Amino acid sequence: MELRTRFAPSPTGYLHVGGARTALFSFLYARKHGGKFILRIEDTDLERSERIFEDQLLDDLKWLGLNWDEGPDIDGAYGPYRQSDRLEIYRQFANKLVEVGKAYEVYAEMEEIEKLRSDILAKSETPHYTREMLEELSTPQKIREYKSSGKKPAIYFSIPRKNWILKDLVKGDVNFTEDSTGDFAIMRSSGLPTYNFAVVVDDALMKITHVIRGDDHLSNTVKQMALYESLNFELPSFAHLSTILGPDRTRLSKRHGSTSVGEYRRRGFLPEALVNYLALLGWSHPEQKEIMSIEEMEKIFDLDRVSKNPAVYDEKKLTWMNGRYIREVSDERLYEMSKPFIVPKVFSEEEYVSNRKWIIQATKSLKTELEELSQLPEKMQIFFAKPEVDHELFTSIEKSGVVQAYKILIDLYESIDDWNVEKITEATKKAVKDSKIKASDFYHPLRKILTGKESGPDLVEFIFLIGRENTITRLRKFLEG
Ligand code: GLU
């Protein structure tokens, strides 16, 4: 049998890192076992679902490289893949359950049902609906009213009262006692299915073999297990992933940094860095390897190495990892990726094209300093800022022969016929040699004079990038004290 996993987001907001991790694990599990990864949009909460969120979800998943085999935009044998296009299917299955007496109609308004809940709450510690209670609300008068106005009743599932054991692939055996849940709605009077019902019908009809999702759904799983049984559907395997906590061990939230994939995109994170980091949120490589590509993960990922303990999200580590990935990126790709960050802040659209070579060199020379591409405009200022003359520095080096060395350097730079990194390196080395001073005495102040900073990009590359005129002007100004 083909292994099939799915990611089933509700388009009620942007894709956050928790969702992205669930999608990634489902994707990797399918790939590892030569199965299929399905994307299903769960948009039956019509008020909160928006198309713009759906589009963004698809876009973010693609950006991460989590390509699906079947989904709302690629049809497959088990579509449609958007729940709002499957309403008739849910209705049919709900009716079937009513026909066999496993579900029943409730002719009552939401407020009445809620009132019932608070009444039971007052009386019992385990406030669950029972069929008797709910059917009592469906008075003959109510039924007549509904029928004459064409209004539909809600449909409730009569849950078999028994203990349930979930054999979870991550959590192990999870016991649900008989009183852990009561009857619950499967269809609303609006004609829309509830989450627990639609998800079961869809996972079964879409032949999902492994349901991988966050453990916040654990209490839903018992309801779903009961539905599988009553609908005579084969139960899939479940794997509930642990919660993601912030460094302070509270549930991950905005307070801990960016939490949506979109924010990381806008900050200039590389998808492969984010994917790599997310994979380590609850899973580990058999040899504890930390840096790895998605292709590598596809070969070795498995649920047996997924931890049941909460994962701790550390944005600092993610940022560090992103920096590492930036250093590996090809010059050409870095140039392309830098565009939204430097246009129009640093260069206009035209300048971005006409200065292509320069930008490639400049971003390359800044690679080691970048942790996210949004830092580029600020980091690039080093090439444009005209550092103030540091008088203290001048006094401290005046007598040490360094001043003489820089004069030699100016002469050598002036005589370079073709201004390139090689020639500049040659000339600079010669200036050190001819002036007979220690290399460190020569380079350290030179960096400070030219860049205004103690550290930064490779000095010769920097000199090349700001150009001969700028270099000599800065040096002369300095030598004038
Ligand atoms: N639409 C649900 C959610 O986004 C799906 C949960 C599930 O995977 O079953 O939480």
Coordinates of C-alpha atoms and ligand atoms in Angstrom, one line a residue:
M1 CA 0.0 0.0 0.0
E2 CA 1.2 3.5 -0.9
L3 CA 2.2 5.6 2.1
R4 CA 0.4 8.9 2.1
T5 CA 0.8 11.9 4.4
R6 CA -0.9 15.2 4.3
F7 CA -0.6 18.8 5.6
A8 CA -4.1 20.3 6.2
P9 CA -3.8 24.0 7.1
S10 CA -6.7 26.2 7.7
P11 CA -6.3 29.5 5.7
T12 CA -7.1 31.7 8.7
G13 CA -3.7 33.2 9.0
Y14 CA -0.1 33.1 7.8
L15 CA 2.0 30.0 8.0
H16 CA 3.8 30.0 11.3
V17 CA 6.9 28.0 12.2
G18 CA 4.9 25.3 14.0
G19 CA 2.8 24.7 11.0
A20 CA 5.9 24.7 8.7
R21 CA 7.5 22.1 10.9
T22 CA 4.4 19.9 10.7
A23 CA 4.4 20.3 7.0
L24 CA 8.1 19.5 6.8
F25 CA 7.9 16.3 8.9
S26 CA 4.9 15.1 6.8
F27 CA 6.8 15.9 3.6
L28 CA 10.0 14.2 4.8
Y29 CA 8.2 11.1 6.0
A30 CA 6.4 10.6 2.7
R31 CA 9.7 11.2 0.7
K32 CA 11.7 8.9 2.9
H33 CA 9.2 6.1 2.3
G34 CA 8.6 6.7 -1.4
G35 CA 5.0 7.9 -0.6
K36 CA 2.9 10.8 -1.5
F37 CA 2.5 14.2 0.3
I38 CA -0.9 15.8 0.0
L39 CA -1.9 19.4 0.7
R40 CA -5.5 19.9 1.7
I41 CA -7.0 23.3 2.5
E42 CA -9.4 23.2 5.5
D43 CA -11.5 26.2 4.9
T44 CA -14.9 25.3 6.4
D45 CA -14.7 28.1 8.9
L46 CA -16.0 30.5 6.3
E47 CA -15.8 33.5 8.4
R48 CA -12.2 33.2 9.3
S49 CA -10.9 31.7 6.1
E50 CA -9.5 34.0 3.4
R51 CA -8.2 33.3 0.0
I52 CA -5.3 35.6 0.5
F53 CA -4.1 33.4 3.3
E54 CA -4.5 30.3 1.2
D55 CA -2.4 31.8 -1.6
Q56 CA 0.2 32.9 0.9
L57 CA 0.3 29.4 2.5
L58 CA 0.9 27.8 -0.9
D59 CA 3.5 30.3 -1.7
D60 CA 5.4 29.9 1.6
L61 CA 5.3 26.1 1.3
K62 CA 6.7 26.3 -2.2
W63 CA 9.4 28.7 -1.1
L64 CA 10.4 26.2 1.6
G65 CA 10.6 23.5 -1.1
L66 CA 7.8 21.4 0.4
N67 CA 6.2 20.4 -2.9
W68 CA 3.1 18.4 -2.7
D69 CA 2.0 15.6 -5.1
E70 CA -1.7 16.4 -4.9
G71 CA -3.4 19.6 -3.7
P72 CA -5.8 22.4 -4.6
D73 CA -3.6 23.5 -7.5
I74 CA -2.5 20.0 -8.8
D75 CA -5.5 17.7 -9.1
G76 CA -5.1 14.1 -8.1
A77 CA -7.3 11.0 -7.9
Y78 CA -8.8 12.0 -4.5
G79 CA -9.8 15.6 -5.1
P80 CA -11.1 18.2 -4.7
Y81 CA -8.5 19.2 -2.1
R82 CA -10.3 22.2 -0.7
Q83 CA -12.9 21.4 1.9
S84 CA -15.3 24.1 0.8
D85 CA -15.5 22.1 -2.5
R86 CA -16.4 18.9 -0.7
L87 CA -19.5 19.9 1.2
E88 CA -21.8 17.4 -0.5
I89 CA -19.5 14.6 0.5
Y90 CA -19.7 15.5 4.2
R91 CA -23.5 15.8 4.0
Q92 CA -23.7 12.3 2.5
F93 CA -21.6 10.7 5.2
A94 CA -23.4 12.5 7.9
N95 CA -26.8 11.4 6.5
K96 CA -25.5 7.8 6.5
L97 CA -24.6 8.0 10.1
V98 CA -28.1 9.4 10.9
E99 CA -29.7 6.6 8.9
V100 CA -27.9 3.9 10.9
G101 CA -28.6 5.7 14.2
K102 CA -25.0 6.6 15.0
A103 CA -25.8 10.3 14.6
Y104 CA -28.9 12.4 15.2
E105 CA -30.4 15.7 14.3
V106 CA -30.6 18.5 16.8
Y107 CA -33.2 21.2 16.2
A108 CA -31.9 23.9 18.5
E109 CA -30.2 27.2 18.3
M110 CA -26.5 27.6 19.2
E111 CA -27.5 29.6 22.3
E112 CA -29.7 26.8 23.6
I113 CA -27.0 24.3 23.2
E114 CA -24.5 26.5 24.9
K115 CA -26.9 27.1 27.7
L116 CA -27.2 23.4 28.1
R117 CA -23.4 23.2 28.4
S118 CA -23.3 25.7 31.2
D119 CA -26.2 23.9 33.0
I120 CA -24.2 20.6 32.8
L121 CA -21.1 22.4 33.9
A122 CA -22.8 23.6 37.0
K123 CA -23.7 20.0 37.9
S124 CA -20.8 17.9 36.7
E125 CA -17.1 17.9 36.5
T126 CA -17.1 16.2 33.2
P127 CA -19.6 18.3 31.2
H128 CA -20.4 16.2 28.2
Y129 CA -23.4 16.2 25.9
T130 CA -25.5 13.1 25.7
R131 CA -28.0 12.1 23.1
E132 CA -30.9 12.4 25.6
M133 CA -30.0 15.9 26.6
L134 CA -29.6 17.2 23.1
E135 CA -32.7 15.4 21.7
E136 CA -34.8 17.0 24.5
L137 CA -34.1 20.3 22.9
S138 CA -35.6 19.2 19.6
T139 CA -39.2 19.7 20.7
P140 CA -42.0 18.9 18.1
Q141 CA -42.6 22.7 17.8
K142 CA -39.0 23.4 17.1
I143 CA -38.9 20.6 14.5
R144 CA -42.0 22.1 12.8
E145 CA -40.5 25.6 12.8
Y146 CA -37.3 24.3 11.2
K147 CA -39.2 22.3 8.6
S148 CA -41.5 25.1 7.6
S149 CA -38.7 27.7 7.3
G150 CA -36.4 25.3 5.5
K151 CA -33.8 25.6 8.2
K152 CA -31.5 22.6 8.7
P153 CA -30.9 20.9 12.0
A154 CA -27.4 20.4 13.3
I155 CA -26.1 16.8 13.3
Y156 CA -24.5 15.3 16.4
F157 CA -22.4 12.2 16.6
S158 CA -23.4 9.6 19.2
I159 CA -20.0 8.6 20.5
P160 CA -19.8 5.0 21.7
R161 CA -19.0 5.1 25.4
K162 CA -15.8 3.2 26.0
N163 CA -12.1 3.6 26.6
W164 CA -9.9 4.3 23.7
I165 CA -6.2 3.6 23.2
L166 CA -4.3 5.6 20.7
K167 CA -1.0 3.9 19.5
D168 CA 0.8 7.1 18.6
L169 CA 4.0 6.9 16.7
V170 CA 5.6 9.6 18.7
K171 CA 3.8 9.7 22.0
G172 CA 3.4 5.9 22.5
D173 CA 0.2 4.6 24.0
V174 CA -2.3 7.3 24.9
N175 CA -5.3 6.3 26.9
F176 CA -8.6 8.1 26.7
T177 CA -11.2 7.1 29.3
E178 CA -14.8 6.7 28.6
D179 CA -15.7 10.1 30.0
S180 CA -13.0 12.0 28.2
T181 CA -15.5 13.2 25.6
G182 CA -19.2 13.4 24.9
D183 CA -21.4 13.7 21.8
F184 CA -20.3 16.4 19.5
A185 CA -21.5 18.2 16.4
I186 CA -20.4 16.8 13.0
M187 CA -22.6 19.1 10.8
R188 CA -23.7 22.6 11.7
S189 CA -27.1 23.9 10.8
S190 CA -25.4 26.1 8.2
G191 CA -24.6 22.9 6.3
L192 CA -20.9 23.1 7.1
P193 CA -19.1 20.2 8.6
T194 CA -17.1 20.5 11.9
Y195 CA -13.4 20.1 11.8
N196 CA -13.4 16.6 13.5
F197 CA -15.8 15.2 11.0
A198 CA -14.4 16.7 7.8
V199 CA -10.9 15.7 8.7
V200 CA -11.9 12.1 9.2
V201 CA -13.9 11.9 6.0
D202 CA -11.1 13.5 4.0
D203 CA -8.2 11.6 5.5
A204 CA -10.1 8.3 4.9
L205 CA -11.3 9.2 1.3
M206 CA -7.9 10.6 0.4
K207 CA -6.3 7.3 1.7
I208 CA -4.0 9.0 4.1
T209 CA -2.0 6.4 5.9
H210 CA -0.1 8.6 8.4
V211 CA -1.6 11.7 10.1
I212 CA 1.3 13.8 11.4
R213 CA 0.2 17.0 13.2
G214 CA 0.7 19.0 16.4
D215 CA -0.1 17.5 19.7
D216 CA -2.6 20.3 20.4
H217 CA -4.9 18.0 18.4
L218 CA -4.5 15.1 20.7
S219 CA -7.9 15.6 22.4
N220 CA -9.5 15.7 19.0
T221 CA -8.0 12.4 18.1
V222 CA -10.3 10.3 20.4
K223 CA -13.3 11.9 18.7
Q224 CA -11.8 11.1 15.3
M225 CA -11.0 7.5 16.3
A226 CA -14.6 7.0 17.2
L227 CA -15.7 8.4 13.9
Y228 CA -13.4 6.1 12.0
E229 CA -14.9 3.2 13.7
S230 CA -18.5 4.2 13.2
L231 CA -17.9 5.0 9.5
N232 CA -16.1 1.7 9.1
F233 CA -13.0 3.5 7.8
E234 CA -9.6 2.0 8.4
L235 CA -7.8 3.9 11.1
P236 CA -4.6 5.6 9.9
S237 CA -1.4 5.8 12.0
F238 CA -1.1 9.0 14.0
A239 CA 2.1 10.9 15.0
H240 CA 1.5 13.9 17.3
L241 CA 4.4 16.3 17.4
S242 CA 5.3 18.0 20.6
T243 CA 4.7 21.6 21.2
I244 CA 7.3 24.2 20.4
L245 CA 8.4 26.3 23.3
G246 CA 10.3 29.6 23.4
P247 CA 13.7 29.7 25.3
D248 CA 11.8 30.6 28.5
R249 CA 9.8 27.4 28.2
T250 CA 6.5 29.1 27.5
R251 CA 4.5 28.4 24.4
L252 CA 6.2 30.0 21.4
S253 CA 4.7 33.3 20.6
K254 CA 5.5 36.7 19.1
R255 CA 7.4 37.6 22.2
H256 CA 10.1 35.2 21.2
G257 CA 10.8 36.7 17.8
S258 CA 9.4 36.2 14.4
T259 CA 7.0 33.3 14.2
S260 CA 5.7 33.3 10.7
V261 CA 7.5 32.0 7.6
G262 CA 6.7 35.2 5.8
E263 CA 8.5 37.3 8.3
Y264 CA 11.7 35.2 7.9
R265 CA 11.4 35.6 4.1
R266 CA 11.1 39.3 4.5
R267 CA 14.1 39.4 6.8
G268 CA 16.2 37.6 4.2
F269 CA 16.4 34.1 5.5
L270 CA 17.3 31.4 3.1
P271 CA 14.6 28.7 2.8
E272 CA 17.2 25.9 3.2
A273 CA 18.4 27.5 6.5
L274 CA 14.9 27.7 7.8
V275 CA 14.1 24.1 6.7
N276 CA 17.3 22.9 8.3
Y277 CA 16.5 24.6 11.6
L278 CA 12.9 23.4 11.6
A279 CA 13.9 19.8 11.1
L280 CA 15.9 19.9 14.3
L281 CA 12.8 21.0 16.3
G282 CA 12.1 17.7 17.7
W283 CA 14.0 15.5 15.3
S284 CA 17.7 14.7 15.3
H285 CA 20.1 13.2 12.8
P286 CA 21.3 9.7 13.8
E287 CA 24.9 11.1 14.0
Q288 CA 23.8 14.4 15.5
K289 CA 24.7 16.2 12.3
E290 CA 23.3 19.7 12.4
I291 CA 23.8 21.2 8.9
M292 CA 22.1 19.3 6.2
S293 CA 20.1 19.8 3.0
I294 CA 16.5 18.8 2.5
E295 CA 17.6 16.1 0.1
E296 CA 19.8 14.6 2.8
M297 CA 16.9 14.7 5.3
E298 CA 14.6 12.9 2.8
K299 CA 16.9 10.0 2.9
I300 CA 17.3 9.6 6.7
F301 CA 14.2 11.2 8.3
D302 CA 12.1 8.9 10.3
L303 CA 9.5 9.2 13.1
D304 CA 11.5 7.0 15.5
R305 CA 13.9 9.8 16.0
V306 CA 11.2 12.4 16.8
S307 CA 11.2 13.3 20.4
K308 CA 8.1 13.4 22.5
N309 CA 9.5 16.2 24.6
P310 CA 8.8 19.8 23.7
A311 CA 11.2 21.4 21.3
V312 CA 12.8 24.7 22.3
Y313 CA 12.9 27.4 19.6
D314 CA 15.9 29.5 19.6
E315 CA 15.9 32.3 17.1
K316 CA 19.6 33.0 17.8
K317 CA 20.5 29.6 16.6
L318 CA 18.4 29.9 13.5
T319 CA 20.0 33.3 12.8
W320 CA 23.5 31.8 13.2
M321 CA 22.5 28.9 10.9
N322 CA 21.2 31.4 8.3
G323 CA 24.6 33.2 8.4
R324 CA 26.3 29.9 7.7
Y325 CA 24.1 29.2 4.7
I326 CA 24.6 32.8 3.4
R327 CA 28.3 32.1 3.3
E328 CA 27.8 29.1 1.1
V329 CA 25.5 30.8 -1.4
S330 CA 26.8 31.4 -4.9
D331 CA 27.6 35.0 -5.8
E332 CA 25.0 34.9 -8.5
R333 CA 22.3 33.7 -6.2
L334 CA 23.2 36.2 -3.5
Y335 CA 23.0 39.0 -6.1
E336 CA 19.5 37.9 -7.1
M337 CA 18.3 37.4 -3.5
S338 CA 19.7 40.7 -2.4
K339 CA 17.6 42.7 -4.8
P340 CA 14.5 43.3 -2.6
F341 CA 16.8 44.4 0.2
I342 CA 19.0 46.9 -1.7
V343 CA 16.4 48.2 -4.2
P344 CA 15.4 51.0 -3.6
K345 CA 17.2 51.5 -0.2
V346 CA 20.7 51.5 -1.6
F347 CA 20.3 51.5 -5.4
S348 CA 17.6 52.2 -7.9
E349 CA 16.3 49.5 -10.1
E350 CA 18.5 50.7 -13.0
E351 CA 21.6 51.0 -10.8
Y352 CA 21.0 47.5 -9.5
V353 CA 21.4 46.3 -13.1
S354 CA 24.2 48.6 -14.2
N355 CA 26.2 48.0 -11.1
R356 CA 25.8 44.3 -11.2
K357 CA 29.5 43.4 -11.0
W358 CA 30.1 45.8 -8.2
I359 CA 27.1 44.6 -6.2
I360 CA 28.2 41.0 -6.6
Q361 CA 31.7 41.8 -5.3
A362 CA 30.3 44.0 -2.5
T363 CA 27.7 41.5 -1.2
K364 CA 30.3 38.8 -1.5
S365 CA 32.8 40.7 0.6
L366 CA 30.1 41.2 3.2
K367 CA 29.1 37.5 3.3
T368 CA 30.9 36.7 6.5
E369 CA 29.2 39.5 8.4
L370 CA 25.6 38.8 7.4
E371 CA 23.1 36.8 9.4
E372 CA 20.1 37.9 7.4
L373 CA 19.9 39.8 4.1
S374 CA 17.9 42.6 5.6
Q375 CA 21.2 43.7 7.2
L376 CA 22.5 44.5 3.7
P377 CA 21.6 48.2 3.4
E378 CA 23.2 49.0 6.7
K379 CA 26.3 46.9 6.1
M380 CA 26.7 48.4 2.6
Q381 CA 27.0 51.8 4.1
I382 CA 30.6 51.0 4.8
F383 CA 31.3 51.6 1.1
F384 CA 29.6 55.0 1.1
A385 CA 30.3 56.5 4.4
K386 CA 33.2 58.9 4.6
P387 CA 34.9 58.2 7.9
E388 CA 35.9 61.1 10.0
V389 CA 39.6 61.5 10.5
D390 CA 40.7 59.9 13.7
H391 CA 43.1 62.5 15.2
E392 CA 44.0 60.2 18.1
L393 CA 45.0 57.5 15.8
F394 CA 47.1 60.0 13.8
T395 CA 49.0 61.1 16.9
S396 CA 49.6 57.5 18.0
I397 CA 51.1 56.3 14.7
E398 CA 52.8 59.6 13.5
K399 CA 56.2 58.6 14.7
S400 CA 56.2 55.0 13.9
G401 CA 57.0 55.2 10.2
V402 CA 53.5 54.3 9.3
V403 CA 52.8 57.7 7.9
Q404 CA 55.7 57.2 5.6
A405 CA 54.4 53.8 4.6
Y406 CA 51.0 55.3 3.7
K407 CA 52.7 57.9 1.5
I408 CA 54.5 55.1 -0.3
L409 CA 51.2 53.3 -0.6
I410 CA 49.5 56.3 -2.2
D411 CA 52.3 56.6 -4.8
L412 CA 52.0 52.9 -5.6
Y413 CA 48.2 53.1 -5.9
E414 CA 48.5 56.0 -8.2
S415 CA 50.8 54.1 -10.5
I416 CA 48.5 51.1 -10.9
D417 CA 47.3 51.0 -14.5
D418 CA 44.5 48.5 -14.1
W419 CA 42.6 48.9 -10.8
N420 CA 41.9 45.3 -9.8
V421 CA 42.2 43.1 -6.6
E422 CA 45.4 41.5 -7.8
K423 CA 47.2 44.7 -8.6
I424 CA 46.0 46.3 -5.3
T425 CA 47.2 43.3 -3.4
E426 CA 50.6 43.5 -5.0
A427 CA 50.9 47.3 -4.4
T428 CA 49.9 47.0 -0.8
K429 CA 52.3 44.2 -0.1
K430 CA 55.1 46.2 -1.7
A431 CA 54.3 49.2 0.4
V432 CA 54.6 47.1 3.6
K433 CA 57.9 45.7 2.4
D434 CA 59.5 49.0 1.2
S435 CA 58.5 50.8 4.3
K436 CA 60.0 48.0 6.5
I437 CA 57.3 48.2 9.1
K438 CA 55.4 45.3 10.7
A439 CA 52.4 44.2 8.7
S440 CA 50.1 44.5 11.6
D441 CA 51.2 48.1 12.3
F442 CA 50.4 48.8 8.7
Y443 CA 47.1 47.1 8.1
H444 CA 45.2 47.7 11.3
P445 CA 45.3 51.6 11.2
L446 CA 44.7 51.4 7.4
R447 CA 41.4 49.6 8.0
K448 CA 40.4 52.1 10.5
I449 CA 41.3 55.1 8.3
L450 CA 39.5 53.7 5.2
T451 CA 36.5 52.1 6.8
G452 CA 36.2 53.9 10.1
K453 CA 35.8 50.5 11.7
E454 CA 38.0 48.0 13.5
S455 CA 36.8 45.1 11.5
G456 CA 34.9 44.4 8.4
P457 CA 35.2 42.9 4.9
D458 CA 38.5 41.9 3.4
L459 CA 40.5 45.1 3.2
V460 CA 41.9 44.8 -0.3
E461 CA 38.5 43.9 -1.7
F462 CA 37.1 46.9 0.2
I463 CA 39.8 49.2 -1.4
F464 CA 38.9 47.8 -4.8
L465 CA 35.2 48.4 -4.2
I466 CA 35.4 52.0 -3.0
G467 CA 37.8 52.8 -5.8
R468 CA 41.2 54.4 -6.2
E469 CA 40.0 58.0 -5.8
N470 CA 38.1 57.4 -2.6
T471 CA 41.0 55.4 -1.1
I472 CA 43.6 58.0 -1.9
T473 CA 41.4 60.9 -0.7
R474 CA 40.7 59.2 2.6
L475 CA 44.4 58.5 3.1
R476 CA 45.5 62.0 2.2
K477 CA 42.9 63.5 4.5
F478 CA 44.2 61.4 7.3
L479 CA 47.8 62.2 6.6
E480 CA 47.0 65.9 6.8
G481 CA 46.0 65.2 10.4
Ligands
GLU1 N1 -6.9 22.3 9.9 C1 -6.3 21.8 11.1 C2 -5.3 22.7 11.6 O1 -4.9 23.6 10.9 C3 -5.7 20.5 10.7 C4 -5.3 19.6 11.8 C5 -5.0 18.2 11.4 O2 -3.9 18.1 10.8 O3 -5.8 17.3 11.5 O4 -5.0 22.7 12.8

